[in-house]
Tab-separated table of N, CA and C in Angstrom:
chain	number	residue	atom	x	y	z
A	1	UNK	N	4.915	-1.569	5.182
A	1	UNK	CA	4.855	-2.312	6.428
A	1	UNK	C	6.197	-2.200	7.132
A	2	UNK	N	6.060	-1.989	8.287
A	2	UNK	CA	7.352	-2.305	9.128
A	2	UNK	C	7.436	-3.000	10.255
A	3	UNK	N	8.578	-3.188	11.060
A	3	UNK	CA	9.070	-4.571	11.611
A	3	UNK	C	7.958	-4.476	13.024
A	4	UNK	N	7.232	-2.831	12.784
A	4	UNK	CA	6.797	-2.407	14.371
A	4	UNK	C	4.977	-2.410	14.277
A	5	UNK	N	4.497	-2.851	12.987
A	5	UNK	CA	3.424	-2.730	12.751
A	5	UNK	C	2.868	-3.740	13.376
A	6	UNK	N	1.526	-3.610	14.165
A	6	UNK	CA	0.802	-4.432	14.860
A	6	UNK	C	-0.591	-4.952	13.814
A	7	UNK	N	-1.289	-5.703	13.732
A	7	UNK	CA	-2.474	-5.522	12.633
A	7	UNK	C	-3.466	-6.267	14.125
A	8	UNK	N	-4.418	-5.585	14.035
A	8	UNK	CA	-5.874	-5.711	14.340
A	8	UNK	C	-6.628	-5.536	13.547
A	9	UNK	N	-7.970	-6.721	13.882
A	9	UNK	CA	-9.129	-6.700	12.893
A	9	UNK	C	-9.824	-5.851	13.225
A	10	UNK	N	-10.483	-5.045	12.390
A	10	UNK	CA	-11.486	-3.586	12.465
A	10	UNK	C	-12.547	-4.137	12.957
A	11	UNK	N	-13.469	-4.612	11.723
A	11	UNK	CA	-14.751	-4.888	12.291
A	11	UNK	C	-14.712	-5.905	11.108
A	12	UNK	N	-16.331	-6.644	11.338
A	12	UNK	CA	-16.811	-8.125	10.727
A	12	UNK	C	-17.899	-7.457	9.288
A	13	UNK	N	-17.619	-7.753	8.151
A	13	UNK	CA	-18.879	-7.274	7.923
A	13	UNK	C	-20.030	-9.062	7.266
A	14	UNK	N	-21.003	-9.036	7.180
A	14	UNK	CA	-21.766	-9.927	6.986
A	14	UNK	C	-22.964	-9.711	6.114
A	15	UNK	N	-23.008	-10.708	5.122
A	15	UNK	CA	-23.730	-10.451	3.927
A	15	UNK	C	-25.150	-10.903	4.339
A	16	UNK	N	-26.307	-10.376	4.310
A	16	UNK	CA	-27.645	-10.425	5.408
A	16	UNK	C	-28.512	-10.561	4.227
A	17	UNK	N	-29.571	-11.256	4.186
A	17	UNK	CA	-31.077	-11.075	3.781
A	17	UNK	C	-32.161	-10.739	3.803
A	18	UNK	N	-32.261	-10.355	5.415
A	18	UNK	CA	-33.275	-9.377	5.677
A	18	UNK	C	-32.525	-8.605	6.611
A	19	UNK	N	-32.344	-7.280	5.779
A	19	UNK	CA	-31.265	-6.640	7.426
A	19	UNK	C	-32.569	-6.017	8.495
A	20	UNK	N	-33.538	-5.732	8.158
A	20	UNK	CA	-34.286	-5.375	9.542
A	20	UNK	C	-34.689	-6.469	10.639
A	21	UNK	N	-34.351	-7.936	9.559
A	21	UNK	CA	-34.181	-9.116	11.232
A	21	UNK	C	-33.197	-9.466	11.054
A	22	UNK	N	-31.707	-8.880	10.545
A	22	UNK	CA	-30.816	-8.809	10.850
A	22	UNK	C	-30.225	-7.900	12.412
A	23	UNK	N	-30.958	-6.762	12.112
A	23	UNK	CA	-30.633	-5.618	12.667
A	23	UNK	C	-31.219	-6.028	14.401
A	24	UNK	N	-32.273	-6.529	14.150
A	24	UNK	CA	-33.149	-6.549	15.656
A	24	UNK	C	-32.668	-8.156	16.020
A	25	UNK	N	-31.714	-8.875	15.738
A	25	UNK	CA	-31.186	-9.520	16.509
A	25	UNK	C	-29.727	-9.228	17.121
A	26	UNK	N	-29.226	-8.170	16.001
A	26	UNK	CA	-27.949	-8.190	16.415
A	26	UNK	C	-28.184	-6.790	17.438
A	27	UNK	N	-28.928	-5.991	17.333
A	27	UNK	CA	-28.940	-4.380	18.182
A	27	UNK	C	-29.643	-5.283	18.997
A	28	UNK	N	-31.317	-5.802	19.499
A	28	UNK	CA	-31.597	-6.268	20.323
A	28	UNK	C	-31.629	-7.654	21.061
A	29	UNK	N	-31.277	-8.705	20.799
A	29	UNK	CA	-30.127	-9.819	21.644
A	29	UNK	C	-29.040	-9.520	21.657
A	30	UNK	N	-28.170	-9.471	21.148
A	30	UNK	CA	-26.688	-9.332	21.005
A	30	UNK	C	-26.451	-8.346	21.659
A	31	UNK	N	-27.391	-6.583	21.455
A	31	UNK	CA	-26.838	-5.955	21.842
A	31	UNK	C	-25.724	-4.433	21.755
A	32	UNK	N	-25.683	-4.915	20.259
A	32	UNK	CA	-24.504	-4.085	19.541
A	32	UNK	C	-25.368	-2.610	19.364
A	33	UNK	N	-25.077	-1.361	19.408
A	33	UNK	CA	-25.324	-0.658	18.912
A	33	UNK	C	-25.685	0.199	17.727
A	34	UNK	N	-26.419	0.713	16.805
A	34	UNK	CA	-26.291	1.128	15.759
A	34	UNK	C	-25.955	2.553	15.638
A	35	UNK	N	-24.616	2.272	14.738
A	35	UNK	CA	-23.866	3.557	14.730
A	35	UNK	C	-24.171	4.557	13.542
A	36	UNK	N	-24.618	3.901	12.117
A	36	UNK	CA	-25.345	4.717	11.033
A	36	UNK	C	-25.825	3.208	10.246
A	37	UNK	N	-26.690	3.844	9.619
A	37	UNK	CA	-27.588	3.078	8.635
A	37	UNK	C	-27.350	3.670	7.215
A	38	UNK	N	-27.570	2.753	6.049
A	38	UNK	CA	-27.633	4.116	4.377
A	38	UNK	C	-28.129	2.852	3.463
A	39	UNK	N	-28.309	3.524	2.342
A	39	UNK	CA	-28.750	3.010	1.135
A	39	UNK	C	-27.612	2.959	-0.116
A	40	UNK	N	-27.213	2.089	-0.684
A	40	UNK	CA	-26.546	2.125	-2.003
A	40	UNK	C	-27.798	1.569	-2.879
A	41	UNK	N	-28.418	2.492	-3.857
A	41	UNK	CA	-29.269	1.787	-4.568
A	41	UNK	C	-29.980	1.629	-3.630
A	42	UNK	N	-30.898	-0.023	-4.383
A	42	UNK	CA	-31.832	-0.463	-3.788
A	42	UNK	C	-31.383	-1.217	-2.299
A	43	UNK	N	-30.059	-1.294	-2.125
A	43	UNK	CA	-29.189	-1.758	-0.966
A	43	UNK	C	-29.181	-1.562	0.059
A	44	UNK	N	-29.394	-2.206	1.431
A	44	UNK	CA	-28.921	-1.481	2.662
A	44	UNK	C	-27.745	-1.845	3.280
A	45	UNK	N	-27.292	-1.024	4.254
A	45	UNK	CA	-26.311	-1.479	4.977
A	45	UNK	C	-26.224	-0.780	6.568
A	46	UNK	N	-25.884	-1.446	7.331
A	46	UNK	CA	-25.587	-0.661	8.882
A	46	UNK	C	-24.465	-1.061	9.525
A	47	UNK	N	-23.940	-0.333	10.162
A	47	UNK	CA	-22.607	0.076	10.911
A	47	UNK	C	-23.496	-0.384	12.639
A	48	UNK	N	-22.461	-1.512	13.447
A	48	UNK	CA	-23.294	-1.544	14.568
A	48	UNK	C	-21.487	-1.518	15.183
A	49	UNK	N	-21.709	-1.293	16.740
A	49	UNK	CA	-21.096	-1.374	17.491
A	49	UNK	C	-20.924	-0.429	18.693
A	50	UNK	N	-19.862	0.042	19.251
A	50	UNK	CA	-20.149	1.025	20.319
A	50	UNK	C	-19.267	2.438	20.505
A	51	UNK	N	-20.107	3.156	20.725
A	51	UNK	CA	-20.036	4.627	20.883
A	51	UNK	C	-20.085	4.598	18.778
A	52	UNK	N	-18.480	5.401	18.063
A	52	UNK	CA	-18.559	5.320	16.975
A	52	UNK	C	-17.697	4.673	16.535
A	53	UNK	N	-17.209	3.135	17.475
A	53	UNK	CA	-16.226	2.200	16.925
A	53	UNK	C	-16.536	1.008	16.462
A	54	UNK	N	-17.141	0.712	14.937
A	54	UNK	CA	-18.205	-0.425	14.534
A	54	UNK	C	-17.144	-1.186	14.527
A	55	UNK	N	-18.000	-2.895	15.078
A	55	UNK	CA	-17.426	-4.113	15.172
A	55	UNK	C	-17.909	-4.779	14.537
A	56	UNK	N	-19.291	-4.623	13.815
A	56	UNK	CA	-20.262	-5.780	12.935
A	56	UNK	C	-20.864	-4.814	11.852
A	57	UNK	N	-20.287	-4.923	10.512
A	57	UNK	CA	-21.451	-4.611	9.549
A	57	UNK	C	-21.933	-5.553	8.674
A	58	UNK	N	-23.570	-4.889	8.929
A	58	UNK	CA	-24.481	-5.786	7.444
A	58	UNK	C	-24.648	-5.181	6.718
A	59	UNK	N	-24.509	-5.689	5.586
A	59	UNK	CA	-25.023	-5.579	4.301
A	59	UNK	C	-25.860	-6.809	3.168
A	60	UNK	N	-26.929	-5.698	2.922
A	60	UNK	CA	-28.061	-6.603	2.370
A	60	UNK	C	-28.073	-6.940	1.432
A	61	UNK	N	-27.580	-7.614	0.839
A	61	UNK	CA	-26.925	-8.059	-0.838
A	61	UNK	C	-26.902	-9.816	-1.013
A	62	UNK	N	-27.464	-10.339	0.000
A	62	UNK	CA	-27.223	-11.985	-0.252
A	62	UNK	C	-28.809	-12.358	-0.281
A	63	UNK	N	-28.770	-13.177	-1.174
A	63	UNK	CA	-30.219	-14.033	-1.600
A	63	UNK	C	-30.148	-15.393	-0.828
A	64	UNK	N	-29.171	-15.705	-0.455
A	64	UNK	CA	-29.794	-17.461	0.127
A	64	UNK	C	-28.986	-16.710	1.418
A	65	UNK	N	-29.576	-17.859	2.742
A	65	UNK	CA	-28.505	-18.384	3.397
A	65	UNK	C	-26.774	-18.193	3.585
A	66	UNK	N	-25.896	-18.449	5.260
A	66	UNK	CA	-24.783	-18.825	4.820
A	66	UNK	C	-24.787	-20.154	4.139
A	67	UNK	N	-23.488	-20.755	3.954
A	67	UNK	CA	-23.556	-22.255	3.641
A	67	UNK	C	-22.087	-22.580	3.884
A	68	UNK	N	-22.317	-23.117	4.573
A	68	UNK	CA	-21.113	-23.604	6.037
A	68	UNK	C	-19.945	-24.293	4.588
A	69	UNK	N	-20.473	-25.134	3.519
A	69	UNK	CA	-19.388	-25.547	2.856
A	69	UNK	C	-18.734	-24.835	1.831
A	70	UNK	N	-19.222	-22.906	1.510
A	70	UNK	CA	-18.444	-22.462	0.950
A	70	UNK	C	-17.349	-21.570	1.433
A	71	UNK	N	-16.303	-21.438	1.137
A	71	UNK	CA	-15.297	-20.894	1.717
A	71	UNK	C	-15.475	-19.209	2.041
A	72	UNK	N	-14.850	-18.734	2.458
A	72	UNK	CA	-15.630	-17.500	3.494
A	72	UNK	C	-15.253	-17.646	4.860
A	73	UNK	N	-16.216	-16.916	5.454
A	73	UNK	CA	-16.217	-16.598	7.083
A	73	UNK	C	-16.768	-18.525	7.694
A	74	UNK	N	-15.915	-18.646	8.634
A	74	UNK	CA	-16.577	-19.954	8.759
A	74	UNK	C	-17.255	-19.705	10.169
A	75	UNK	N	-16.849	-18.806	11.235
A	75	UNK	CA	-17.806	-18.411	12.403
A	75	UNK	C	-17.303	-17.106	13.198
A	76	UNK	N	-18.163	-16.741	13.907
A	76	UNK	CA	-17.671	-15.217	14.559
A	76	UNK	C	-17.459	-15.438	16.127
A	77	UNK	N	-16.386	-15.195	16.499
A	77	UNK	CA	-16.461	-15.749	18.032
A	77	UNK	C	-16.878	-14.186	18.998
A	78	UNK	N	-17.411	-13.692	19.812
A	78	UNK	CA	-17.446	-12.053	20.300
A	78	UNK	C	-17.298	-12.533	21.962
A	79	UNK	N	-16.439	-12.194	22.145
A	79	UNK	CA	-15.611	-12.381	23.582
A	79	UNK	C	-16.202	-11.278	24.522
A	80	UNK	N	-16.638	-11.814	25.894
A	80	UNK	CA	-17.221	-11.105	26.805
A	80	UNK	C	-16.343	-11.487	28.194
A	81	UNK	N	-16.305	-10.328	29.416
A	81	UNK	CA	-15.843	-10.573	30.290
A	81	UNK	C	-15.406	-12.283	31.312
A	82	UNK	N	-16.852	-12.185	31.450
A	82	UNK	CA	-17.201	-13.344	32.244
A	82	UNK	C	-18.150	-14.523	31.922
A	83	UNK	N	-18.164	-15.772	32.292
A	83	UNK	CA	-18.677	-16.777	32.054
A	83	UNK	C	-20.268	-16.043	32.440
A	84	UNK	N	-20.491	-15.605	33.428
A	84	UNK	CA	-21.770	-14.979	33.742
A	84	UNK	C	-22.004	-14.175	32.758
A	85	UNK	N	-21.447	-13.720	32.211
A	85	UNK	CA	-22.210	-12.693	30.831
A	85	UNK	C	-22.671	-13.833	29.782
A	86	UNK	N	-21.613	-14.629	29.601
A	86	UNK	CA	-22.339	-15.770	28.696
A	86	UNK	C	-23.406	-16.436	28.688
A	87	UNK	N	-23.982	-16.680	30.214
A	87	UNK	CA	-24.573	-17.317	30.977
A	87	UNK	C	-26.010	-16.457	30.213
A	88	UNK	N	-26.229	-15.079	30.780
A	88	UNK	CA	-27.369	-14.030	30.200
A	88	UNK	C	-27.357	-14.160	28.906
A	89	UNK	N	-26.272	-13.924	28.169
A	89	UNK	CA	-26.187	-14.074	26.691
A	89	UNK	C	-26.944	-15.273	26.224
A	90	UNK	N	-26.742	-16.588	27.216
A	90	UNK	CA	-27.568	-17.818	26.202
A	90	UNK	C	-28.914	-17.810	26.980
A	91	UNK	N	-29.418	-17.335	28.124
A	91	UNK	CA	-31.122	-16.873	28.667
A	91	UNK	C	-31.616	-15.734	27.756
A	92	UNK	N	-31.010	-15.027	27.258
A	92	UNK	CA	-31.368	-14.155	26.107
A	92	UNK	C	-31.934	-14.726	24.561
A	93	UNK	N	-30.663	-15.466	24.548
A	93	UNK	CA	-30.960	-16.037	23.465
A	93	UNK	C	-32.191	-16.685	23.074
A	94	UNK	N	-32.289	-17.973	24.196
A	94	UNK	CA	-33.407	-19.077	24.310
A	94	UNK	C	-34.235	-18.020	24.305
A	95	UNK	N	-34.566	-17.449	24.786
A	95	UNK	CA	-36.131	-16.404	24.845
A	95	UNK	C	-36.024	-15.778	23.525
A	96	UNK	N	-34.975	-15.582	22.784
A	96	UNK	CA	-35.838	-15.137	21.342
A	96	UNK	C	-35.533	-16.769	19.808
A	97	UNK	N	-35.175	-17.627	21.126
A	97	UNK	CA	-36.070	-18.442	20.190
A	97	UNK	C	-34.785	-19.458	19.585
A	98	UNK	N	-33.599	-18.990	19.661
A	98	UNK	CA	-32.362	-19.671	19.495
A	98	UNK	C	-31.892	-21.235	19.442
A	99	UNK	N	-31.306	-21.654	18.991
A	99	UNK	CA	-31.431	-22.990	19.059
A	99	UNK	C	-29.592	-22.971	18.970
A	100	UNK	N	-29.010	-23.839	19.699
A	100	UNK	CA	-27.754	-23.949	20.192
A	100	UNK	C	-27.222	-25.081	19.873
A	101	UNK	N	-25.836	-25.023	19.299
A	101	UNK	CA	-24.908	-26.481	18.803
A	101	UNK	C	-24.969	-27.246	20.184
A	102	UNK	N	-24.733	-27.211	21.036
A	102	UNK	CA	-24.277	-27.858	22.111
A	102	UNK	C	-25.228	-27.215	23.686
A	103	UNK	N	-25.534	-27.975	24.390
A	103	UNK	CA	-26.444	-27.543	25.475
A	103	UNK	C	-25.316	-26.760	26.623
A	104	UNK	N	-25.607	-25.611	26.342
A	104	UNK	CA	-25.477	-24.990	27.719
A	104	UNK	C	-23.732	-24.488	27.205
A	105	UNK	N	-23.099	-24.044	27.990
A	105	UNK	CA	-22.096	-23.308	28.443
A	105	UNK	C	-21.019	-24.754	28.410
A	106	UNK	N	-19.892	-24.524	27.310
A	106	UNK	CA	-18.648	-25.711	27.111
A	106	UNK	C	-17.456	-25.065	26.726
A	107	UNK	N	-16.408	-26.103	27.129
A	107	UNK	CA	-15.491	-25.458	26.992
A	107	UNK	C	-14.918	-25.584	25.135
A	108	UNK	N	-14.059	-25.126	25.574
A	108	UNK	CA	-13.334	-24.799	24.050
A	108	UNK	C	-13.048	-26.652	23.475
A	109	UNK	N	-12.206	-27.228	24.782
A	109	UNK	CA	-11.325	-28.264	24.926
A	109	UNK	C	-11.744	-28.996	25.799
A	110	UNK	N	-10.827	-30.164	25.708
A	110	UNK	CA	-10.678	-30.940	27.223
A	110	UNK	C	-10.115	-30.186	27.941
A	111	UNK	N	-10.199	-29.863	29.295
A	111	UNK	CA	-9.302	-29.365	30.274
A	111	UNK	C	-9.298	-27.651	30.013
A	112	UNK	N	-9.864	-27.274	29.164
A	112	UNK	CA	-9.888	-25.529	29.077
A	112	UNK	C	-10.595	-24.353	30.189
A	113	UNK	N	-9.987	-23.918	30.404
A	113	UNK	CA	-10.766	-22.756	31.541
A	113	UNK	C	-11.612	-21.903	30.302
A	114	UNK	N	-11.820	-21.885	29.276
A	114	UNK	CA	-12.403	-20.761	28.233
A	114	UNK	C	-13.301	-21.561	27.732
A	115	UNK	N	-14.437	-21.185	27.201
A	115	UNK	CA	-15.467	-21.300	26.859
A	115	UNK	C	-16.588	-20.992	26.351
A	116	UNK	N	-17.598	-21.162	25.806
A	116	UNK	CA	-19.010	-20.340	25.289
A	116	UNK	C	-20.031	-20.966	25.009
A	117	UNK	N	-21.202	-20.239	24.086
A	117	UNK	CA	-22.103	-20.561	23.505
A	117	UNK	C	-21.864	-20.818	21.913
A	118	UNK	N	-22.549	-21.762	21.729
A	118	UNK	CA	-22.367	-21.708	20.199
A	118	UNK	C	-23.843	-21.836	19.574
A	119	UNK	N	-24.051	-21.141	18.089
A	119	UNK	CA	-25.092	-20.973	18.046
A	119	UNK	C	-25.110	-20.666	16.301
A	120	UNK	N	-26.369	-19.773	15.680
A	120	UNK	CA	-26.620	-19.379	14.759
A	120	UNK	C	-27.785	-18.071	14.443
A	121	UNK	N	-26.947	-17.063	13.332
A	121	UNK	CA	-27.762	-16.115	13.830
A	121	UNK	C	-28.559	-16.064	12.316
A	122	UNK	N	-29.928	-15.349	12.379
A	122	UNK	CA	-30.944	-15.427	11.186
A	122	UNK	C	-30.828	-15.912	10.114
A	123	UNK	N	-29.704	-15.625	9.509
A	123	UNK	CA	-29.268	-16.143	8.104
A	123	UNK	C	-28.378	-17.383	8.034
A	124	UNK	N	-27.837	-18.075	9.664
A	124	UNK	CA	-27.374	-18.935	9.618
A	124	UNK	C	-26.027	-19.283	9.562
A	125	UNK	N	-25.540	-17.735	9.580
A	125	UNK	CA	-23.995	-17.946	9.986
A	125	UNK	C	-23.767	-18.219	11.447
A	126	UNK	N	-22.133	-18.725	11.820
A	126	UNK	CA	-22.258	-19.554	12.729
A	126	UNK	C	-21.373	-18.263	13.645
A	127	UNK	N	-22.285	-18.533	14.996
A	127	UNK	CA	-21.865	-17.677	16.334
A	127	UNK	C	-20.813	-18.244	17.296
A	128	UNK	N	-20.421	-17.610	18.047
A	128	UNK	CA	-19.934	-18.183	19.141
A	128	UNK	C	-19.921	-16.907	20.333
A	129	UNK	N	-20.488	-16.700	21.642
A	129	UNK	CA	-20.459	-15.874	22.559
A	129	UNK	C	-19.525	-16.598	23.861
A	130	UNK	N	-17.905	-16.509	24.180
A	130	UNK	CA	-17.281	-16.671	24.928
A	130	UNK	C	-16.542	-15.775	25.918
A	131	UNK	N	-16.076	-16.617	27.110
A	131	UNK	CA	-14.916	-16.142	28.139
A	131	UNK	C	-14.215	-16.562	28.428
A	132	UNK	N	-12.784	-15.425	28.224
A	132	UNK	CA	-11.150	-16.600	28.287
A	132	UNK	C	-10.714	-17.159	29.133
A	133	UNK	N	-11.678	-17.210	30.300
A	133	UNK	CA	-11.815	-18.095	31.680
A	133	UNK	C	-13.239	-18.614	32.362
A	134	UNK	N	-12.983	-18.925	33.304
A	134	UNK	CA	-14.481	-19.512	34.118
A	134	UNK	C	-15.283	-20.484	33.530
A	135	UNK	N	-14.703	-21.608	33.055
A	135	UNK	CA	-15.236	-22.921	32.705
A	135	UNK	C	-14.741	-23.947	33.643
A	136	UNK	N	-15.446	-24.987	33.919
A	136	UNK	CA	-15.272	-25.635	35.258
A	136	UNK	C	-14.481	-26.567	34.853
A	137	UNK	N	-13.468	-27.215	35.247
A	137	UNK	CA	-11.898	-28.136	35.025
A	137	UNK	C	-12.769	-29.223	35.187
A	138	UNK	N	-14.095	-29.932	35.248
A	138	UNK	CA	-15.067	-30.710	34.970
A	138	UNK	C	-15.957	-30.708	34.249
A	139	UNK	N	-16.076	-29.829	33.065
A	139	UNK	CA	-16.638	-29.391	32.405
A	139	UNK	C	-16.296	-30.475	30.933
A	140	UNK	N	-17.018	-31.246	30.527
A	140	UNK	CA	-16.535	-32.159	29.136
A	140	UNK	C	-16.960	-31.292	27.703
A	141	UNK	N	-16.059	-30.926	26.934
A	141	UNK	CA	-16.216	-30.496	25.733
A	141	UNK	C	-16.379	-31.455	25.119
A	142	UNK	N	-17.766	-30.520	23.897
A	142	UNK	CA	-18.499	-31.624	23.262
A	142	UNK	C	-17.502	-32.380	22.418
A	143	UNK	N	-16.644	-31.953	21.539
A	143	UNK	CA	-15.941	-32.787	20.706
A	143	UNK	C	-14.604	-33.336	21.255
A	144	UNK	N	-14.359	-34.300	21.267
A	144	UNK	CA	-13.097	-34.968	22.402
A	144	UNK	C	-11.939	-34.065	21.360
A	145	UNK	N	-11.837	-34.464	19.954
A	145	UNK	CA	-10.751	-34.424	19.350
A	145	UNK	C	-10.392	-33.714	18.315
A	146	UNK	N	-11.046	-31.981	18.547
A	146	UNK	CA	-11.362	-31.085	17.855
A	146	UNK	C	-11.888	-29.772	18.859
A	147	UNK	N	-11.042	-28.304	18.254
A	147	UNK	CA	-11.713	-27.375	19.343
A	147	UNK	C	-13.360	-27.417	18.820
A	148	UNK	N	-13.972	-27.020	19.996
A	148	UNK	CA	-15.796	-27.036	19.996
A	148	UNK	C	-16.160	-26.104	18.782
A	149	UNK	N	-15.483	-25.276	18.722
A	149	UNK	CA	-15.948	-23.644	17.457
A	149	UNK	C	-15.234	-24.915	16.321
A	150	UNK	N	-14.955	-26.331	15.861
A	150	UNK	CA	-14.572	-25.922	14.768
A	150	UNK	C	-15.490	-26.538	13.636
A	151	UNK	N	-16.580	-27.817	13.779
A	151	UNK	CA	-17.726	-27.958	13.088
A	151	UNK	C	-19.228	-28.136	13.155
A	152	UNK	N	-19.294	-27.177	14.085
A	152	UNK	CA	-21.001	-26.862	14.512
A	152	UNK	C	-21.342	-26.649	13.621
């Protein structure tokens, strides 16, 4: 390591139970692309994201559920331009059926211009679809005394 090294996160990967309704929520709501698919064993796994730069992999290796009280990934936040993309992102959602921590489009904070959806995807790990602006300076975040992403 040196004094000039930057670290960025690659990609997410996520332990799935059914990756083919894994796959068709995250390629078709979400959106993500699928970049390759394979087998280990009786195992699957897929590479999603865009062009050939994956941001989300599943892999099919978990028998229950997440479970919010074991330690791990506690939520995935995926940052989009504009509050209007969020906006489609949660009319998307509701139409395949989604059910949301908090109604509608909130901010992070009291007083935050940033904001999102919060949510849950098939297996129950916890979502978040935001933008690092365009939340209304009247806008009340659900939790007074805690950011909104931190116990949905």
């Amino acid at each position: 390591m040196t004094a000039t090294s930057t670290l960025r996160t690659g990609h997410i990967g996520l332990n799935v139970t059914d990756i083919e309704r894994s796959l068709a929520f995250y390629r078709d709501v979400i959106g993500y692309g699928v970049i390759g698919e394979g087998k280990e064993g009786g195992r699957r796994f897929a590479f999603l994201g865009e062009g050939k730069t994956p941001a989300l992999t599943l892999w099919q290796q978990a028998d229950a559920a997440y479970a919010a009280g074991n330690a791990g990934l506690h939520h995935l936040a995926i940052e989009v331009d504009t509050i209007d993309q969020v906006r489609a992102y949660e009319s998307a959602l509701r139409a395949y059926g989604v059910e949301f921590a908090y109604e509608g489009v909130v901010p992070h904070g009291e007083g935050a211009a940033s904001g999102g959806i919060f949510f849950h995807d098939p297996d129950g790990t916890r979502l978040e679809i935001y933008a690092a602006s365009g939340v209304g300076a009247s806008d009340v975040a659900p939790v007074p005394d805690a950011p909104t992403c931190g116990f949905f």
